[in-house]
CSV table of C-alpha atoms in Angstrom, one decimal:
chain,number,residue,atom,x,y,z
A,911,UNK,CA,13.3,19.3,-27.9
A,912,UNK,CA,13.5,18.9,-24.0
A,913,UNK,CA,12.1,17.9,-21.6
A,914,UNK,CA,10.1,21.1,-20.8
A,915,UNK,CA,9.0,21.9,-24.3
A,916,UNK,CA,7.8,18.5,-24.5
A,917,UNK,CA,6.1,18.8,-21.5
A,918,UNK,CA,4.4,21.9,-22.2
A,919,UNK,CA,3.4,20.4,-25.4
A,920,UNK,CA,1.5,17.6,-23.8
A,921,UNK,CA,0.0,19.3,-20.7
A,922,UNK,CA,-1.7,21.8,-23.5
A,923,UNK,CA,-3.0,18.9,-25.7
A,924,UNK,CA,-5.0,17.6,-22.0
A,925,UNK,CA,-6.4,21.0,-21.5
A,926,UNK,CA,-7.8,21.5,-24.9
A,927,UNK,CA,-8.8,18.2,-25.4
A,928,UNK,CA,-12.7,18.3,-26.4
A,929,UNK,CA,-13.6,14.8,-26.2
A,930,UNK,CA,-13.2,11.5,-23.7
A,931,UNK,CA,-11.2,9.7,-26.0
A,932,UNK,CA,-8.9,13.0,-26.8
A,933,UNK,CA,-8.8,13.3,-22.9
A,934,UNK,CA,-7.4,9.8,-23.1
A,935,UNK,CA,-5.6,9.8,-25.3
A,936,UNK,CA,-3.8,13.0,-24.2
A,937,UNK,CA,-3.4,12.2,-20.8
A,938,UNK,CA,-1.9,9.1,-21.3
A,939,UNK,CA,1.0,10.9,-23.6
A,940,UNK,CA,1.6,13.0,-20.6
A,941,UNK,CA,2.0,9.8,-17.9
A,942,UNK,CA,3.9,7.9,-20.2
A,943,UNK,CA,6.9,11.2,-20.9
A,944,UNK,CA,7.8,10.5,-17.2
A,945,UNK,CA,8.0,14.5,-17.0
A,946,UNK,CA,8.3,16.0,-13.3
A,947,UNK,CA,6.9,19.3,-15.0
A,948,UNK,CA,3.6,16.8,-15.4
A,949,UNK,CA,2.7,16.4,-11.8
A,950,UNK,CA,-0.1,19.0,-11.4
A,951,UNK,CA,-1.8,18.5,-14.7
A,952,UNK,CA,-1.6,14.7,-14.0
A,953,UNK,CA,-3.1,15.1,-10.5
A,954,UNK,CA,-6.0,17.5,-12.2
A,955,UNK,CA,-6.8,14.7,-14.4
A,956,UNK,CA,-7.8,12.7,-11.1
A,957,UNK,CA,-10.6,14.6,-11.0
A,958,UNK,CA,-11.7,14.4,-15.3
A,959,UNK,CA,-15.3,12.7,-14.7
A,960,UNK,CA,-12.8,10.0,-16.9
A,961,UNK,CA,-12.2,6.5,-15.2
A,962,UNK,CA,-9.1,5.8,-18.0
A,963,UNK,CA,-7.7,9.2,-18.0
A,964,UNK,CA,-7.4,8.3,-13.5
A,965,UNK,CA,-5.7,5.3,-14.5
A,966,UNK,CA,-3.5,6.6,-17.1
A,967,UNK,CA,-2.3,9.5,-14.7
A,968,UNK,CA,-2.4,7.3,-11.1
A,969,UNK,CA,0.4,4.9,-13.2
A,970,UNK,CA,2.5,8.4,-14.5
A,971,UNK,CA,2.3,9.3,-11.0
A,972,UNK,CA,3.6,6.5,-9.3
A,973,UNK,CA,6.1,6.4,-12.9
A,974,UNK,CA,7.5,9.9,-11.8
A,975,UNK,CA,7.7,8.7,-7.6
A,976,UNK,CA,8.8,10.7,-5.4
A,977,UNK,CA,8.8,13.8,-7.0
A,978,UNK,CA,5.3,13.6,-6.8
A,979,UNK,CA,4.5,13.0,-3.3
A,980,UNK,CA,4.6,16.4,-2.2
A,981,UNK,CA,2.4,17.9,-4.5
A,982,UNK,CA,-0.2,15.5,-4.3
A,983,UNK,CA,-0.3,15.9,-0.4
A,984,UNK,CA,-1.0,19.3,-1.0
A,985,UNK,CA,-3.4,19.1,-4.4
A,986,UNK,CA,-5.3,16.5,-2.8
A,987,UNK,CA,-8.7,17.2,-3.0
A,988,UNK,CA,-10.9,16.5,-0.3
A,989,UNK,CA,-14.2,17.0,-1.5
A,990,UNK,CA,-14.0,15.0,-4.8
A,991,UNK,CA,-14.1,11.6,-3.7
A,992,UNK,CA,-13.6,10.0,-6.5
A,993,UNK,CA,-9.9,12.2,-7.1
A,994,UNK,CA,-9.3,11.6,-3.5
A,995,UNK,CA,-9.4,7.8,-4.0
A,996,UNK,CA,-7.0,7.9,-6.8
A,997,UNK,CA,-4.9,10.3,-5.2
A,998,UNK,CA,-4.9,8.1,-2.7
A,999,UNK,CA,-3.8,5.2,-4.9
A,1000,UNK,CA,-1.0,7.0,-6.7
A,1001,UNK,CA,0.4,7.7,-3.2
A,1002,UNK,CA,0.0,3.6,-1.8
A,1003,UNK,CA,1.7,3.0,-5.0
A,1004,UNK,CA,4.6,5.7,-4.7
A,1005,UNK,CA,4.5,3.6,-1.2
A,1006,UNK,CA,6.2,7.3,0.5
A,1007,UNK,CA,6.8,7.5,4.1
A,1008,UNK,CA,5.6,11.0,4.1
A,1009,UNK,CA,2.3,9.9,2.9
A,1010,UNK,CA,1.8,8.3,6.1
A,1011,UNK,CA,-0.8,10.2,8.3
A,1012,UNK,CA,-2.7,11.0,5.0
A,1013,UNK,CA,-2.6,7.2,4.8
A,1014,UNK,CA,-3.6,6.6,8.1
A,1015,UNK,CA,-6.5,9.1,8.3
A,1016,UNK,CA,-8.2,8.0,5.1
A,1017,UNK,CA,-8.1,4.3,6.1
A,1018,UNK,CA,-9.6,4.8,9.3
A,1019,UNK,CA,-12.2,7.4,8.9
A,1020,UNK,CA,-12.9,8.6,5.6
A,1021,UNK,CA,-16.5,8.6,4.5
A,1022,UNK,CA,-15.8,6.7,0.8
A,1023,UNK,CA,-15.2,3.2,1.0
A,1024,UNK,CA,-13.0,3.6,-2.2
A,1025,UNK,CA,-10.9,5.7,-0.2
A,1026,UNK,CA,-10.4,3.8,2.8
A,1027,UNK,CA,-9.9,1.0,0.5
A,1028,UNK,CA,-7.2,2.3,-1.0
A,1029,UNK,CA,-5.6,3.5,2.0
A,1030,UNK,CA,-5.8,0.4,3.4
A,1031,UNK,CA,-3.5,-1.0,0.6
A,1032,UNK,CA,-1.1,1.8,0.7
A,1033,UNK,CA,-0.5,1.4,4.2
A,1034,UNK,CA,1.0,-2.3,3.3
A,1035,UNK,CA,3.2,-0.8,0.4
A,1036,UNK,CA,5.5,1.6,2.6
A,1037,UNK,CA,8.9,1.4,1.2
A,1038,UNK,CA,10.1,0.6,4.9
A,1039,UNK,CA,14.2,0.2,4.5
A,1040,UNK,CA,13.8,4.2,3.0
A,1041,UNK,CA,12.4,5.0,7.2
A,1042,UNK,CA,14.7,6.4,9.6
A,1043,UNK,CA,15.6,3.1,11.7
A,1044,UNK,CA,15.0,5.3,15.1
A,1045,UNK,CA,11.7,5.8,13.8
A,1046,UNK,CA,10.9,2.4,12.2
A,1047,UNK,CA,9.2,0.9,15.2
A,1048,UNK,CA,7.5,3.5,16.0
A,1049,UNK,CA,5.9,4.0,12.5
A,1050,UNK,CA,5.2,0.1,12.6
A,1051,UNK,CA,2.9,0.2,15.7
A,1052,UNK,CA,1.4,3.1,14.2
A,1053,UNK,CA,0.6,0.8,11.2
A,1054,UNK,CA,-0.1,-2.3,13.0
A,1055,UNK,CA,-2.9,-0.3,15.3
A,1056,UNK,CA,-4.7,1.2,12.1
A,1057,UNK,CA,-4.6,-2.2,10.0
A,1058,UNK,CA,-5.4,-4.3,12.9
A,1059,UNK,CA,-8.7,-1.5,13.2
A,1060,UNK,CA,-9.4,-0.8,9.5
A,1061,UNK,CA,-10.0,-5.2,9.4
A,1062,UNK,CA,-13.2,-4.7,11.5
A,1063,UNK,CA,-14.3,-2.2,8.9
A,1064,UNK,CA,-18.3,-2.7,7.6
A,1065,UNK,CA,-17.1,-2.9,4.1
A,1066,UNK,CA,-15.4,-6.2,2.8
A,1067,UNK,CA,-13.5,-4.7,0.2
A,1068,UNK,CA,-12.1,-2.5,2.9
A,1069,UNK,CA,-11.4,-5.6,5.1
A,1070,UNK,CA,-9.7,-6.8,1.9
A,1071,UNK,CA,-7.4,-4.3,1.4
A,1072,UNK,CA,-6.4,-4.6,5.5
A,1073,UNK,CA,-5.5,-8.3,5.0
A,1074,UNK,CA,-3.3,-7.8,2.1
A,1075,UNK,CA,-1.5,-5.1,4.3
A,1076,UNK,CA,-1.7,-7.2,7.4
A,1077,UNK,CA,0.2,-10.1,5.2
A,1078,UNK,CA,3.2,-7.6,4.5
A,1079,UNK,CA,3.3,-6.1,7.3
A,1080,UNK,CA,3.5,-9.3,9.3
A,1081,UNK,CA,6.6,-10.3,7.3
A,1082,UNK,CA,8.5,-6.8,8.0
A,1083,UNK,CA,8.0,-7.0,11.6
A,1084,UNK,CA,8.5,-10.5,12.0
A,1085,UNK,CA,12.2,-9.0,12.5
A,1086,UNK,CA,11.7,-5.7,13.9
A,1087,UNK,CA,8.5,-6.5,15.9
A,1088,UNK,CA,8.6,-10.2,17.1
A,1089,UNK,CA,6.8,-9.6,20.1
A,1090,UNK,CA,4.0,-8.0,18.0
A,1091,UNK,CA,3.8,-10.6,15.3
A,1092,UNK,CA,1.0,-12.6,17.4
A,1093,UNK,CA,-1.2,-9.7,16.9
A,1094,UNK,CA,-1.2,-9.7,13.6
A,1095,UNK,CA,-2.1,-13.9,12.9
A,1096,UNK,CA,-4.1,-14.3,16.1
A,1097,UNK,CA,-6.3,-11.1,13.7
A,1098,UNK,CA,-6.1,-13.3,10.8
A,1099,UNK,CA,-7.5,-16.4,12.4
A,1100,UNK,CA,-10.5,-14.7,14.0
A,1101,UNK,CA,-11.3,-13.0,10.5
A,1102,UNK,CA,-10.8,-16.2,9.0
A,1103,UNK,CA,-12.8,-17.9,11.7
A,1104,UNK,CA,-16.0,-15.3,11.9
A,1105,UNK,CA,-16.0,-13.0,8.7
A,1106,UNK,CA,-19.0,-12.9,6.9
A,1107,UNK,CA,-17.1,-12.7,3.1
A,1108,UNK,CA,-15.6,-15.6,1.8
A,1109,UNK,CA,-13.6,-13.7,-0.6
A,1110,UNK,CA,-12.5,-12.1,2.6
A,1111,UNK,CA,-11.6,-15.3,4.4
A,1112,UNK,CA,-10.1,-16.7,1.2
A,1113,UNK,CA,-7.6,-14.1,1.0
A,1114,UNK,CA,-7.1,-14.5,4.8
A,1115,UNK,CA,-5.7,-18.4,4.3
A,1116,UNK,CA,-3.5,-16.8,1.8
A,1117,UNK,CA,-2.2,-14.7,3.4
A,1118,UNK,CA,-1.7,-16.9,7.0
A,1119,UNK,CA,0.2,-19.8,4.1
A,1120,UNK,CA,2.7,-16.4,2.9
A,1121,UNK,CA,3.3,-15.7,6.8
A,1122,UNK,CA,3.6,-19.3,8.2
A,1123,UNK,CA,7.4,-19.7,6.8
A,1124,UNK,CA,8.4,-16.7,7.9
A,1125,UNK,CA,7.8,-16.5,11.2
A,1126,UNK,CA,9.1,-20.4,10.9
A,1127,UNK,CA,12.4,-18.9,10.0
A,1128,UNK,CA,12.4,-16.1,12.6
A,1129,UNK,CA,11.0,-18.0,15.6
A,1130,UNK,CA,12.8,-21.2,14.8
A,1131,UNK,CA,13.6,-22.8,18.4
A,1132,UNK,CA,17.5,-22.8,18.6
A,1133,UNK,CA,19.5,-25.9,20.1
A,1134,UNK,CA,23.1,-25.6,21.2
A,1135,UNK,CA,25.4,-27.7,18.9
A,1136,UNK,CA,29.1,-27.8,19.9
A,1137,UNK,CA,28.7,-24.0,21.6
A,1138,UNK,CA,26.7,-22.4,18.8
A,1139,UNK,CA,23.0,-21.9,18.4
A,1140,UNK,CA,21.6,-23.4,15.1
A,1141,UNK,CA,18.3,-23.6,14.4
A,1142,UNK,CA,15.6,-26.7,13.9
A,1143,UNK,CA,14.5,-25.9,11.0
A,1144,UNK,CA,16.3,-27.1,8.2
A,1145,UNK,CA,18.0,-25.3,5.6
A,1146,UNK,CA,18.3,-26.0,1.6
A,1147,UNK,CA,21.7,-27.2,1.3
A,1148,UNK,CA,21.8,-29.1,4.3
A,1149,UNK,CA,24.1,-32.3,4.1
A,1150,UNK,CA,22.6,-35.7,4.9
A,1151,UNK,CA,22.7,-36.6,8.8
């Protein structure tokens, strides 16, 4: 049997499925083949009033990748909030460029916290070495504006989700965007200084102990030492002075 027999075999057990568990069960058969052919029936099942079947078909998704991306940028649905929010995950975990604006839009103005939530998160999961490097700055910025806005949102879950993102993106453009990177943990410290969450301000210190060494690394004052610059900051491996 291939892969599109199989697949046609699977997508009709999740449309005559006549019971939750069936639904399920039928839908996680599908997500776990891996099968391209999958994609639509998988993004229908975002929208199954079925919490497990989302699950089952967000991981089969983000299983299948990029293959995916483009018809869930078109299937999206944008007046099922609850599909929209898994769709919505699928694509942060894909972690697609091209999702970008869809990214950025839901994280900054869409009306379900859910949404922006998950938005938020995808926005810190871009797979950046797959970005054109004449556009990788640019796309940065872009990212560093909305995350540095989504953190002020009402919603602590949402503010969440922006600090995790802030925390990776911190570390990518600790190199690309040094003269950024202030933004970023001067953010952190007034969050961590005047949120009202102390789950929020929690995962704030963690974050600011993940970014400390890095920029450490990167911003490591250099000394000249018999013509060359090394840095201050010492290395593992370094012999004994």
């Amino acid at each position: 049997m291939n892969n599109s027999d199989l697949a046609q075999i699977l997508i009709r057990a999740v449309e005559e499925a006549d019971s939750s568990d069936r639904l399920l069960d039928a839908v996680q058969e599908l997500a776990a083949a891996g099968i391209e052919e999958a994609v639509p029936t998988l993004i229908a099942a975002l929208g199954y009033n079925n919490p497990g079947a989302a699950v089952a078909a967000v991981d089969g998704l983000i299983a299948i990748g990029e293959a995916a991306v483009s018809p869930l940028l078109q299937l999206i649905d944008d007046y099922n909030y609850g599909a929209r929010a898994w769709a919505i995950r699928a694509l942060a975990g894909i972690g697609d460029v091209r999702a970008l604006d869809t990214l950025l839009e839901a994280a900054k103005t869409d009306f379900s916290l859910s949404v922006r939530r998950a938005a938020a998160r995808g926005l810190g999961t871009l797979r950046w070495h797959e970005v054109p490097p004449e556009k990788l700055e640019s796309i940065q910025t872009q990212v560093l504006e909305a995350l540095l806005l989504i953190s002020e949102d009402p919603e602590w879950v949402v503010r969440y989700a922006a600090v995790t993102s802030l925390e990776t993106l911190a570390i990518a453009i600790a190199v690309t965007l040094p003269d950024q990177a202030s933004r970023v943990t001067n953010q952190l410290q007034q969050m961590l200084d005047t949120d009202v969450d102390l789950g929020v301000r929690t995962r704030v210190k963690f974050a600011q102990e993940k970014i400390q060494p890095q920029h450490q690394e990167v911003f490591a004052p250099k000394r000249k030492l018999q013509g060359a610059e090394v840095s201050e900051v010492p290395h593992r491996g370094a012999g004994r002075r």
